[in-house]
JSON list of C-alpha atoms in Angstrom, two decimals:
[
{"chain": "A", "resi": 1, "resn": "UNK", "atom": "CA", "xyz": [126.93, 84.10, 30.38]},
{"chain": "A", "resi": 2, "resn": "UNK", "atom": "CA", "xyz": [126.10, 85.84, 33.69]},
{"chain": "A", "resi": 3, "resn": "UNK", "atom": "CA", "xyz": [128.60, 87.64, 35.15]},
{"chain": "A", "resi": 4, "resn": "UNK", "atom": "CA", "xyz": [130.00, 87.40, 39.00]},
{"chain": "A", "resi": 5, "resn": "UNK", "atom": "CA", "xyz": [127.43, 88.75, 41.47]},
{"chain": "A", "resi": 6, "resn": "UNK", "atom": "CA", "xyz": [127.87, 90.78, 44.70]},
{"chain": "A", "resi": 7, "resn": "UNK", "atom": "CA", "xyz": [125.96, 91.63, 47.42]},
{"chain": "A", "resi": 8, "resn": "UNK", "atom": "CA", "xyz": [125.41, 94.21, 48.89]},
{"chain": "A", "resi": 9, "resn": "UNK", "atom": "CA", "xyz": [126.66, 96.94, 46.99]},
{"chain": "A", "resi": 10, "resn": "UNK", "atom": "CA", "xyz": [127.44, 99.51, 49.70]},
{"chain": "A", "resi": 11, "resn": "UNK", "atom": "CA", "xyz": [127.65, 99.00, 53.64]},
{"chain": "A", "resi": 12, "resn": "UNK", "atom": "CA", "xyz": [128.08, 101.68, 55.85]},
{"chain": "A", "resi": 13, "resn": "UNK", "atom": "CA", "xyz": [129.42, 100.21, 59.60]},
{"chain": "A", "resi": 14, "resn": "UNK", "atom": "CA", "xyz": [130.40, 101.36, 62.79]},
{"chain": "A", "resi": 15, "resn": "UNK", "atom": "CA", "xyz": [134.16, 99.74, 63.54]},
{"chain": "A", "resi": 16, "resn": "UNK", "atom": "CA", "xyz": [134.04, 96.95, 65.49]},
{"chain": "A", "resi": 17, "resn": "UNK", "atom": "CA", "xyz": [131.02, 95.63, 64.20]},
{"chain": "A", "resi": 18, "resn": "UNK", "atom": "CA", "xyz": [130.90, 93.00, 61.87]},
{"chain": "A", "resi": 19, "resn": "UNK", "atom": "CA", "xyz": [130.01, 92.38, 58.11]},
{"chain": "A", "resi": 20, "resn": "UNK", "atom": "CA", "xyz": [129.13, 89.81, 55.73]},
{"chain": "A", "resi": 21, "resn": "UNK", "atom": "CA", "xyz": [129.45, 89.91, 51.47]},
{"chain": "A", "resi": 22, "resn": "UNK", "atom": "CA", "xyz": [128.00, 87.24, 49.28]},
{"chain": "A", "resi": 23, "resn": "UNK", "atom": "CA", "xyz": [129.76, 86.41, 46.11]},
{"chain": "A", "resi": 24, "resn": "UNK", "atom": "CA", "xyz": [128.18, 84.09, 43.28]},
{"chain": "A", "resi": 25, "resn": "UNK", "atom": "CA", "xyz": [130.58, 83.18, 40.72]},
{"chain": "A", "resi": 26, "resn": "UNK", "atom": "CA", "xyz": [130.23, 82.34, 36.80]},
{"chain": "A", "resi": 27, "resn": "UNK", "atom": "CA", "xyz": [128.70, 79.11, 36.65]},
{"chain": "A", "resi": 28, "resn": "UNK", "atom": "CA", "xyz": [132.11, 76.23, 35.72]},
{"chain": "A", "resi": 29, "resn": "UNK", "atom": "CA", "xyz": [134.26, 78.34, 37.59]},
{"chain": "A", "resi": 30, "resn": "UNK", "atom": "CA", "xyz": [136.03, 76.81, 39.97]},
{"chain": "A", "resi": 31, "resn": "UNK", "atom": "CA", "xyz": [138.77, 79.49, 41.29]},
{"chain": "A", "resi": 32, "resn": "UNK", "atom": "CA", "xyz": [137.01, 82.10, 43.47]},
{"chain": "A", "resi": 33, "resn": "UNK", "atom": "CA", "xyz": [139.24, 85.27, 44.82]},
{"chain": "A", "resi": 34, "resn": "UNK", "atom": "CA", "xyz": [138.56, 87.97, 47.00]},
{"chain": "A", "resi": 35, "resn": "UNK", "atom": "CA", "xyz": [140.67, 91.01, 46.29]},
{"chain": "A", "resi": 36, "resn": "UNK", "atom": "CA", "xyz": [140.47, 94.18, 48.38]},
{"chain": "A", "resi": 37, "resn": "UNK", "atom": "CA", "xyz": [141.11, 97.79, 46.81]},
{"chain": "A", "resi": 38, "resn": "UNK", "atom": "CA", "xyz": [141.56, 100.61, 49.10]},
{"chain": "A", "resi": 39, "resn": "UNK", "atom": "CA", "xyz": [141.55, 104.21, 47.40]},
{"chain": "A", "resi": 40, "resn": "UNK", "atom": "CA", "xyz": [144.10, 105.10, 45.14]},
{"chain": "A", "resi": 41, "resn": "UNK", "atom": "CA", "xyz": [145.57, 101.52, 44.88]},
{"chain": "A", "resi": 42, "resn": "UNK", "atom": "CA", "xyz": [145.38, 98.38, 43.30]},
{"chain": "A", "resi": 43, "resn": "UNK", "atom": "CA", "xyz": [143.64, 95.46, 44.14]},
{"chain": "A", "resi": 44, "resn": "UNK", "atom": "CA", "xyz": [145.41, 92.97, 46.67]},
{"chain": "A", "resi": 45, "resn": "UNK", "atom": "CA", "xyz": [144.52, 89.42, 47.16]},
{"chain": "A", "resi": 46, "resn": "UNK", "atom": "CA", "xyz": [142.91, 88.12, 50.27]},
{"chain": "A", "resi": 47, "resn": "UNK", "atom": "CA", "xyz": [141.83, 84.88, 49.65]},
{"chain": "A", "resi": 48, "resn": "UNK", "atom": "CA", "xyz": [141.90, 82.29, 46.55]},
{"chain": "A", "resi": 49, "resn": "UNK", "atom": "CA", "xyz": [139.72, 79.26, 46.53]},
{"chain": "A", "resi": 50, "resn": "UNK", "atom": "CA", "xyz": [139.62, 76.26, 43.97]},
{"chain": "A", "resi": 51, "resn": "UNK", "atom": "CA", "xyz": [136.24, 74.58, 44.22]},
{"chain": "A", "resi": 52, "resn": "UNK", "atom": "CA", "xyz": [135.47, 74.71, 47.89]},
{"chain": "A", "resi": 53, "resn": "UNK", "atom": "CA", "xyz": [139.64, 74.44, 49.40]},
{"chain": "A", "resi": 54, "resn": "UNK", "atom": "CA", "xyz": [141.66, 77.57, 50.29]},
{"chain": "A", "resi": 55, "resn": "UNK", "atom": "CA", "xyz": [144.89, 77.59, 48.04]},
{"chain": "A", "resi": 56, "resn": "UNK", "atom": "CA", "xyz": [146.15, 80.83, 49.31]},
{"chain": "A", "resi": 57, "resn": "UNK", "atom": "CA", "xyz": [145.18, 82.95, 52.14]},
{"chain": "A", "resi": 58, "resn": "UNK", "atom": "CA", "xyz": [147.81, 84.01, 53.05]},
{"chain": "A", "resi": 59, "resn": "UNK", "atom": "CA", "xyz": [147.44, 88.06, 52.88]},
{"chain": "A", "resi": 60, "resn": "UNK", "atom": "CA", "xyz": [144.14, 87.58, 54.90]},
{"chain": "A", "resi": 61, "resn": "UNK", "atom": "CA", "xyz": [144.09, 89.11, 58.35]},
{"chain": "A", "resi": 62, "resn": "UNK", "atom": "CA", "xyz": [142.87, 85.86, 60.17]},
{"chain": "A", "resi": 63, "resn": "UNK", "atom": "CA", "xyz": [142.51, 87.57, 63.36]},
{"chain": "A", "resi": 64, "resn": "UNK", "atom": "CA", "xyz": [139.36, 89.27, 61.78]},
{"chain": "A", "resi": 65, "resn": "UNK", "atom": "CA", "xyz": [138.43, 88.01, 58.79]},
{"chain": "A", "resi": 66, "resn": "UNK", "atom": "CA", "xyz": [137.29, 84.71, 57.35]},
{"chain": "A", "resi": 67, "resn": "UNK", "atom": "CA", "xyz": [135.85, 83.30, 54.35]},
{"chain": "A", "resi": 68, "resn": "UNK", "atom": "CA", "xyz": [134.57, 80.08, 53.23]},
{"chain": "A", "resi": 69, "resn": "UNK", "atom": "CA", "xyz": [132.99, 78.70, 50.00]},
{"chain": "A", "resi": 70, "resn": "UNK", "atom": "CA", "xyz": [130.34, 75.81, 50.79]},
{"chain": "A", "resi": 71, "resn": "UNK", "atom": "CA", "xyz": [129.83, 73.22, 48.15]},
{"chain": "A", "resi": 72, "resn": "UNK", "atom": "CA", "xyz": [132.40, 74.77, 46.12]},
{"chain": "A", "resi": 73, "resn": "UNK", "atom": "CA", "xyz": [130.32, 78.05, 43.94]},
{"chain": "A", "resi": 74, "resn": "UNK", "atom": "CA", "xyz": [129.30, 80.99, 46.48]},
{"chain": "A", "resi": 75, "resn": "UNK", "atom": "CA", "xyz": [131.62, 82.10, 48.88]},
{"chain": "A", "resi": 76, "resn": "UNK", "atom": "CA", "xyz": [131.19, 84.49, 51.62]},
{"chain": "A", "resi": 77, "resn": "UNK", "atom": "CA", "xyz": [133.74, 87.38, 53.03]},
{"chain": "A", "resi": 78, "resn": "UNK", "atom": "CA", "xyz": [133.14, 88.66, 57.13]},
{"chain": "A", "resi": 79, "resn": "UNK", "atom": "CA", "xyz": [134.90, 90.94, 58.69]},
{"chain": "A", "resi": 80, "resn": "UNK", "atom": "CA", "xyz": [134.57, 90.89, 62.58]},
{"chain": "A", "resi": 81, "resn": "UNK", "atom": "CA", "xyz": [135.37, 93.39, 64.11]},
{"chain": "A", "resi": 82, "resn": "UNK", "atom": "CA", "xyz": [135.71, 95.79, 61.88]},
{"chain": "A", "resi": 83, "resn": "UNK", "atom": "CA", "xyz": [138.32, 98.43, 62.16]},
{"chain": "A", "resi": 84, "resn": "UNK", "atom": "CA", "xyz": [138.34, 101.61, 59.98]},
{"chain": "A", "resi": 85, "resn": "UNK", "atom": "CA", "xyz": [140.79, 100.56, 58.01]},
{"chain": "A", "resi": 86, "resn": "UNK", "atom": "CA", "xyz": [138.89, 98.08, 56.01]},
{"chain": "A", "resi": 87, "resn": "UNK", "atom": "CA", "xyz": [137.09, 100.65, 54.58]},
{"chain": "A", "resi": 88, "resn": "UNK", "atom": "CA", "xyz": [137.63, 99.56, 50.66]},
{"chain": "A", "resi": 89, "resn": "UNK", "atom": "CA", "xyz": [136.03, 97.73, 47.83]},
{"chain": "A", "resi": 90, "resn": "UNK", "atom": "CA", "xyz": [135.93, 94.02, 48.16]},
{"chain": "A", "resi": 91, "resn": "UNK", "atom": "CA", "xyz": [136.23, 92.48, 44.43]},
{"chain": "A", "resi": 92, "resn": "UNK", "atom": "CA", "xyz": [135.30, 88.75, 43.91]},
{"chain": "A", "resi": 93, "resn": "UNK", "atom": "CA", "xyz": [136.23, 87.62, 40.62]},
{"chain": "A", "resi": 94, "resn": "UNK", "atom": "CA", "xyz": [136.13, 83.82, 39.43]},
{"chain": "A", "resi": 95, "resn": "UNK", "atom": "CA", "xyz": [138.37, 82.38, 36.67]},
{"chain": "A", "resi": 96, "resn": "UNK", "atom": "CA", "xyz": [138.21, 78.57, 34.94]},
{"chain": "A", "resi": 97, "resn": "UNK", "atom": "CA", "xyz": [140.13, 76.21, 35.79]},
{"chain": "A", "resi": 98, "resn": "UNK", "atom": "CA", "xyz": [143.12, 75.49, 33.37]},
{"chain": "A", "resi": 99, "resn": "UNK", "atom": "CA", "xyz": [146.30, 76.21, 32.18]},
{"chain": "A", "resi": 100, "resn": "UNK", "atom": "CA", "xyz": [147.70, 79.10, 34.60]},
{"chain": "A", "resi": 101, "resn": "UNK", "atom": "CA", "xyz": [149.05, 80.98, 31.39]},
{"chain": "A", "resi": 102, "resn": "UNK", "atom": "CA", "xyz": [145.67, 81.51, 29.87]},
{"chain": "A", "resi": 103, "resn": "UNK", "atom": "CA", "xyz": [144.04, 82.02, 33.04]},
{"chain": "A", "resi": 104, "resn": "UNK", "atom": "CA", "xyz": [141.45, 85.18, 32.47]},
{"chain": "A", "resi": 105, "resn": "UNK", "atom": "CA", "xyz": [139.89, 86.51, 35.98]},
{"chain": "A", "resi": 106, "resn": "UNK", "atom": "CA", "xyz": [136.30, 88.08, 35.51]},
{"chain": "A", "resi": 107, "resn": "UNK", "atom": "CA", "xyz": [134.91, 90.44, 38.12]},
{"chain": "A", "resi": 108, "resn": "UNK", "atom": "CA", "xyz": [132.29, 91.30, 39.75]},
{"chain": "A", "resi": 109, "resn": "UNK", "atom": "CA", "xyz": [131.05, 94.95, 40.89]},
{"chain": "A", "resi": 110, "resn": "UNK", "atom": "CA", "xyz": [132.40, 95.08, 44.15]},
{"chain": "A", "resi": 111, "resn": "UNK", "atom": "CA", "xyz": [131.36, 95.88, 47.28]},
{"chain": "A", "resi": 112, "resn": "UNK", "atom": "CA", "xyz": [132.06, 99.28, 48.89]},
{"chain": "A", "resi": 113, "resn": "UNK", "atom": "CA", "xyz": [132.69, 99.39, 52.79]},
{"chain": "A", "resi": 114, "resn": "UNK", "atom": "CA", "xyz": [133.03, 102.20, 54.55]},
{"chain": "A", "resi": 115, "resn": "UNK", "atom": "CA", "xyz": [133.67, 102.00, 58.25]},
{"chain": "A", "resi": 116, "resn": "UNK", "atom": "CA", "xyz": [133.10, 105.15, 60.91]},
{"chain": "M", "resi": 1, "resn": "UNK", "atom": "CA", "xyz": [158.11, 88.81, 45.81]},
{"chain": "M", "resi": 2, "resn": "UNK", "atom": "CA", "xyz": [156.32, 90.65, 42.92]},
{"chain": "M", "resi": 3, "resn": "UNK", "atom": "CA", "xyz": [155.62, 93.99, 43.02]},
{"chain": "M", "resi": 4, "resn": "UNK", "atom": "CA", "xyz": [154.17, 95.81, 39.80]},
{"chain": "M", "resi": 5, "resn": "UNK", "atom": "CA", "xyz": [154.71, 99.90, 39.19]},
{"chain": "M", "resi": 6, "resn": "UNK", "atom": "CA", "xyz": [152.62, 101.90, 36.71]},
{"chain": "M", "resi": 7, "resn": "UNK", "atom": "CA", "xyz": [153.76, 104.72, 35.47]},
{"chain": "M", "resi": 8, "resn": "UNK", "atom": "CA", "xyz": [152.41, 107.52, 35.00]},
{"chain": "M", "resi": 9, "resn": "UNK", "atom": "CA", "xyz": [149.78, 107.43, 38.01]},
{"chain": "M", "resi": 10, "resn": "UNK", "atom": "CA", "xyz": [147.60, 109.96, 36.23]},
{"chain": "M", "resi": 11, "resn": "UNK", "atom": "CA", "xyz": [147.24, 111.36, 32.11]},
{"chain": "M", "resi": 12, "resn": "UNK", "atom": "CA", "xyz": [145.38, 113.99, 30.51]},
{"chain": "M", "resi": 13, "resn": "UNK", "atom": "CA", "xyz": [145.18, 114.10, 26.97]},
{"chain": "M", "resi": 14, "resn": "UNK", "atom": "CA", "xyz": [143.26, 115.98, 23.97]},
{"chain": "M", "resi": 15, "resn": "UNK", "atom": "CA", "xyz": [140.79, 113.29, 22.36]},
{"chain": "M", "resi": 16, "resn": "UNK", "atom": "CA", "xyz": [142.19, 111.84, 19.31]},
{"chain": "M", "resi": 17, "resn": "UNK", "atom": "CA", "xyz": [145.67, 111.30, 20.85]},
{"chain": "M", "resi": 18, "resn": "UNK", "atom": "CA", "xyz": [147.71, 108.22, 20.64]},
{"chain": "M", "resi": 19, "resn": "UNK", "atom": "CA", "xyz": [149.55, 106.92, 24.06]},
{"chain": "M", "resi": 20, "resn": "UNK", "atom": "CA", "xyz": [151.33, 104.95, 25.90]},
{"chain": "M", "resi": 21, "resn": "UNK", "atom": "CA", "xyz": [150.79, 103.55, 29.81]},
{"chain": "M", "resi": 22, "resn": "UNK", "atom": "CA", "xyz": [153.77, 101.70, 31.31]},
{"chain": "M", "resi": 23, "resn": "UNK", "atom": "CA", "xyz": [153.92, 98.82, 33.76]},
{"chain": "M", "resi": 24, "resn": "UNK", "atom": "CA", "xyz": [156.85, 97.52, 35.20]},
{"chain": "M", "resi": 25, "resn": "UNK", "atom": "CA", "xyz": [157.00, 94.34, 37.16]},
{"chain": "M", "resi": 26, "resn": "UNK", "atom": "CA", "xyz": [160.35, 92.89, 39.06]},
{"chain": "M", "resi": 27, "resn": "UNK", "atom": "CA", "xyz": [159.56, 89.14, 38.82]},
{"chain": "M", "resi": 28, "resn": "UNK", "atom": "CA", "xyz": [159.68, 87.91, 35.45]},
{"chain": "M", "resi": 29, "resn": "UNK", "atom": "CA", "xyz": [158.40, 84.01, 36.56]},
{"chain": "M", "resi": 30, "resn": "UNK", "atom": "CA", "xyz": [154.94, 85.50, 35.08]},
{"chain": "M", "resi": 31, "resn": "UNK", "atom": "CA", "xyz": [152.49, 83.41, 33.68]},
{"chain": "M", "resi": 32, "resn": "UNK", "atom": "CA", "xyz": [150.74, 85.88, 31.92]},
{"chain": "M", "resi": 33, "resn": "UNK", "atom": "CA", "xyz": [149.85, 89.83, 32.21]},
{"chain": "M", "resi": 34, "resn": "UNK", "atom": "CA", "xyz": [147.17, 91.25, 31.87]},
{"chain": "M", "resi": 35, "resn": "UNK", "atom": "CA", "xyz": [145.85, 94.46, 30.85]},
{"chain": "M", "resi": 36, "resn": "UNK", "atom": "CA", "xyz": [142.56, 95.95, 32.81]},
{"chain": "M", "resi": 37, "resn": "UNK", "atom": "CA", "xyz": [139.91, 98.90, 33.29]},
{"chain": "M", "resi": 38, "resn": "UNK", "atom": "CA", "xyz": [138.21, 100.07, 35.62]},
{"chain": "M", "resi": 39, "resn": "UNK", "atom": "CA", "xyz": [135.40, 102.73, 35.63]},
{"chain": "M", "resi": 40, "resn": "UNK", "atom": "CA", "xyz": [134.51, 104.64, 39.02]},
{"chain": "M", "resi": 41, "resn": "UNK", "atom": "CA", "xyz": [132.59, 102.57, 41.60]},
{"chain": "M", "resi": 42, "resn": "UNK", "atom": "CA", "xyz": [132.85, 99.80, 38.91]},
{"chain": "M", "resi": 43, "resn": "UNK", "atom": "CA", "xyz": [134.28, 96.22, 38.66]},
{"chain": "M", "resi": 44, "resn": "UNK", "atom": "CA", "xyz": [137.58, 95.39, 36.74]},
{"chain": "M", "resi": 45, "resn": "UNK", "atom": "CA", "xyz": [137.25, 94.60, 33.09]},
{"chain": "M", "resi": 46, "resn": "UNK", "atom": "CA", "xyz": [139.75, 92.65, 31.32]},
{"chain": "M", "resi": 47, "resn": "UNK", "atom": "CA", "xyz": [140.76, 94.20, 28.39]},
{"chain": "M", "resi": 48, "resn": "UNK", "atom": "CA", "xyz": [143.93, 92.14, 27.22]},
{"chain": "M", "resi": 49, "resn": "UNK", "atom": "CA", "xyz": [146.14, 88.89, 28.23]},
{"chain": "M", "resi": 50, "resn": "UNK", "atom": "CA", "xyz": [149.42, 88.34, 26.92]},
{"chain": "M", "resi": 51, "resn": "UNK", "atom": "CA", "xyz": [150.84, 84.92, 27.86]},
{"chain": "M", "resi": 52, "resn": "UNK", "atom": "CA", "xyz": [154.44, 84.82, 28.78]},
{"chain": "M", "resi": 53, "resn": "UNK", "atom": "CA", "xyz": [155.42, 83.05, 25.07]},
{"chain": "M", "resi": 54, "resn": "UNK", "atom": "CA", "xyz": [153.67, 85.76, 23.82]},
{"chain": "M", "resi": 55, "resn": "UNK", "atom": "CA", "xyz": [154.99, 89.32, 22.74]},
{"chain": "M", "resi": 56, "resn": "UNK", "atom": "CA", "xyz": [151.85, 91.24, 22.12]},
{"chain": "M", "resi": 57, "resn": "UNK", "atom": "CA", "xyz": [148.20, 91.40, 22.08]},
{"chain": "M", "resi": 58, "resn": "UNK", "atom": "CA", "xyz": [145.80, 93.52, 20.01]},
{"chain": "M", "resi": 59, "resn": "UNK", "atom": "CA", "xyz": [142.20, 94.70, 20.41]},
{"chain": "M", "resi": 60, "resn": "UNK", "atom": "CA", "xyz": [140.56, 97.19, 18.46]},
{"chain": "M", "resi": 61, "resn": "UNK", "atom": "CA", "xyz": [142.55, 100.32, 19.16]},
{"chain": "M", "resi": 62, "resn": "UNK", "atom": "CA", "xyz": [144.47, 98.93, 22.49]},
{"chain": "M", "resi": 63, "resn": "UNK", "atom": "CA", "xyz": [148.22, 96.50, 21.27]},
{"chain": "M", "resi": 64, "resn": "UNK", "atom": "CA", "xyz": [149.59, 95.61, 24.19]},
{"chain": "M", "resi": 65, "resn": "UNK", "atom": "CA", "xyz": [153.55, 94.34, 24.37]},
{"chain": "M", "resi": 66, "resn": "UNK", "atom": "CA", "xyz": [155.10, 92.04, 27.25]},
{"chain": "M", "resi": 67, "resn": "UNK", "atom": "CA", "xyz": [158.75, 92.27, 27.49]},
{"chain": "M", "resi": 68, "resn": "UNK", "atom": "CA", "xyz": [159.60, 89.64, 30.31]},
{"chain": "M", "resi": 69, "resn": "UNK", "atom": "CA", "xyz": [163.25, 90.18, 29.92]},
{"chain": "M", "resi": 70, "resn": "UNK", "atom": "CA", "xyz": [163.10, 93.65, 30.84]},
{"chain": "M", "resi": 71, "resn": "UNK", "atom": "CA", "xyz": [160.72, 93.60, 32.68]},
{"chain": "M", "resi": 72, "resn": "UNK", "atom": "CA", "xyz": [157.93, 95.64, 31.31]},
{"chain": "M", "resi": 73, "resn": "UNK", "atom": "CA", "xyz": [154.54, 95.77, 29.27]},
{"chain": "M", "resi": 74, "resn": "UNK", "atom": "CA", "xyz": [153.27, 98.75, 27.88]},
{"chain": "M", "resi": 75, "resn": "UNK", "atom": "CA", "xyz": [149.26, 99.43, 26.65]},
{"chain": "M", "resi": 76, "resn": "UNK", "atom": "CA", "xyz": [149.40, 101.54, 23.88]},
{"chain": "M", "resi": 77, "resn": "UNK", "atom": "CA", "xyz": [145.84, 103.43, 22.75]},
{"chain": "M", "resi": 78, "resn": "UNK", "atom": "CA", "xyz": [145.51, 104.61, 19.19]},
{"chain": "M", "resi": 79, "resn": "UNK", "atom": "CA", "xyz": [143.26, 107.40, 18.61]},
{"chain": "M", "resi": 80, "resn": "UNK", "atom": "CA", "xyz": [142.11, 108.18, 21.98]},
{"chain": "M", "resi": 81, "resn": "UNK", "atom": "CA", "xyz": [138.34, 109.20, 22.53]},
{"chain": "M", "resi": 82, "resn": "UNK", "atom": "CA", "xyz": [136.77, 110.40, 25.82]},
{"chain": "M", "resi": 83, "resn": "UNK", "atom": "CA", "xyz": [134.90, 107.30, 26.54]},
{"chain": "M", "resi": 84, "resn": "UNK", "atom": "CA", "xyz": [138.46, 105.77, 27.03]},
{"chain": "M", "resi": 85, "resn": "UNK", "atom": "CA", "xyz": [138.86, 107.81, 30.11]},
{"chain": "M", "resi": 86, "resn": "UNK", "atom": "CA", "xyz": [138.85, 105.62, 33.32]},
{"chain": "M", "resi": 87, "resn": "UNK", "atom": "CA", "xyz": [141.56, 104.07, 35.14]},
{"chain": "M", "resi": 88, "resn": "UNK", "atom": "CA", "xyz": [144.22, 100.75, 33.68]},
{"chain": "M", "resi": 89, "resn": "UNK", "atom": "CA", "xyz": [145.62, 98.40, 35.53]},
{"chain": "M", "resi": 90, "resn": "UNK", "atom": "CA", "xyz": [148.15, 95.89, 34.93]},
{"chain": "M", "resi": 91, "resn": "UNK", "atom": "CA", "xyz": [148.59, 92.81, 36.55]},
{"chain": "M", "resi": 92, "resn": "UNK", "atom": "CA", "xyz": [150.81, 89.87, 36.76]},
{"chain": "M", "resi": 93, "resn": "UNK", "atom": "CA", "xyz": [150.27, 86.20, 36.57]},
{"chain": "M", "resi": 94, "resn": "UNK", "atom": "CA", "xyz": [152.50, 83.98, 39.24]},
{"chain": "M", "resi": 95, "resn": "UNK", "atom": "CA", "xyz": [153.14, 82.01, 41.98]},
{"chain": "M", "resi": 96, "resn": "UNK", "atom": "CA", "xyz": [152.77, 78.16, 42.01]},
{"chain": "M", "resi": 97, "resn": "UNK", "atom": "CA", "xyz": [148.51, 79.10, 42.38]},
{"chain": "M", "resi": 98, "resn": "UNK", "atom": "CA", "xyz": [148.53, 81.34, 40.07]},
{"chain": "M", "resi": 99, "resn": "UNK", "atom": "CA", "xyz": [148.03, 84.91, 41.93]},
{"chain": "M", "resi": 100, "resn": "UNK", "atom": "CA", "xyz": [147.33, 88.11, 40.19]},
{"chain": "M", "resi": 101, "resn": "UNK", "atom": "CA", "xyz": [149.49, 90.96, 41.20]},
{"chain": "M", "resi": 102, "resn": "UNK", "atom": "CA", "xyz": [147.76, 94.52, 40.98]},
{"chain": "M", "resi": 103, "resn": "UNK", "atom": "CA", "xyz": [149.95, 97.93, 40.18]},
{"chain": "M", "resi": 104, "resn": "UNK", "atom": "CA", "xyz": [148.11, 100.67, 41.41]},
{"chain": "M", "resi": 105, "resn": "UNK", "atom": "CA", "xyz": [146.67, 101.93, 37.84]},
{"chain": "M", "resi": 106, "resn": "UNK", "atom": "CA", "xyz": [146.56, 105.04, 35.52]},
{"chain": "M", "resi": 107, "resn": "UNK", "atom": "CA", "xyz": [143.86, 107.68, 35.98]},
{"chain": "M", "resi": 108, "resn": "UNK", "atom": "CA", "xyz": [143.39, 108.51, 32.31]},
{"chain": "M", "resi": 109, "resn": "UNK", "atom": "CA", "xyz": [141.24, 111.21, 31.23]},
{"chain": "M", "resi": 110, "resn": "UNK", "atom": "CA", "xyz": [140.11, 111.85, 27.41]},
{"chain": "M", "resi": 111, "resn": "UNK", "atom": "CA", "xyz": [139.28, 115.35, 26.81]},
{"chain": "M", "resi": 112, "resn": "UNK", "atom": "CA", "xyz": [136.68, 116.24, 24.07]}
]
């Protein structure tokens, strides 16, 4: 099966200017997360989706970021304005839905932001 | 609330080596935990999940053992070869929605 895609790869920003990344999930997978790594640490959650409802945001800084998954498979991360430090990877990984015990997350590339 | 420590936050070893990463998590209302790598400027891939009735998992040359009582899972790698070098994470399984909780990973490195 395909794995979960990310777009872009890299983005190199000016702070307080905004962003956008695309995620597209595995196909049947109806939890979507967005984790962000900074350097040197693990990944934290932002936001976790099941089909197209937020079940958990609440690590997200709301005062500049958002994200929202229309018609419940690709979701979309923005940052706005951006401040420079948000410069990590943004992770989107997608998991079935089922028992919570067997639950196996699968990720995609990330994206990369780096903000001057 | 959760929080998930890896220890040691960096290993060097001669190839052919066996060892063993720790994770320690504070919680024990886990789900599951799970064992991952990641290569530089790379995604996360899972290498092992070891439900909370379970006691260990095994793949290949990676066994990895959940202790919930204590506390603690260790990854252990048998015969260590330099394309193992990258970075392991462990994470825990909880919450009522099921949230993944990241320590902040090994940096292993293999040397030939």
């Amino acid at each position: 099966e395909a794995g979960v895609a990310q777009s872009p790869r890299y983005k190199i920003i000016e702070k307080r200017q905004s962003v956008a990344f695309w995620c597209n999930p595995i196909s049947g997978h109806a939890t979507l997360y967005w984790y962000q790594q900074i350097l040197g640490q693990g990944p934290k959650l932002l936001i976790q989706f099941q089909n197209n409802g937020v079940v958990d945001d609440s690590q997200l800084p709301k005062d500049r970021f958002s994200a929202e998954r229309l018609k419940g498979v690709d979701s979309t991360l923005k940052i706005q304005p951006a401040k420079l430090e948000d410069s990590a990877v943004y992770l989107c990984a997608s998991s079935r839905q089922g028992t919570l015990g067997a639950n196996v997350l699968t990720f995609g590339a990330g994206s990369r932001l780096t903000v001057l | 609330k959760q929080e998930v420590t890896q220890i040691p936050a960096a290993l060097s070893v001669p190839e052919g080596e066996n060892l063993v990463l720790n994770c320690s998590f504070t919680d024990s209302a886990i789900y599951n935990l799970q064992w991952f790598r990641q290569d530089p400027g790379k995604g996360l891939t899972s290498l092992l999940l070891i439900q909370s009735s379970q006691r260990e998992q095994t793949s290949g040359r990676l066994n990895a053992s959940l202790d919930k009582s204590s506390g603690r899972s260790t990854l252990y790698i048998a015969a260590s070869q330099p394309g193992d070098s990258a970075t392991y994470l462990c994470a825990g399984l909880g919450g009522s929605q099921g949230n993944l909780i990241f320590g902040k990973g090994t940096k292993l490195s293999v040397k030939p």
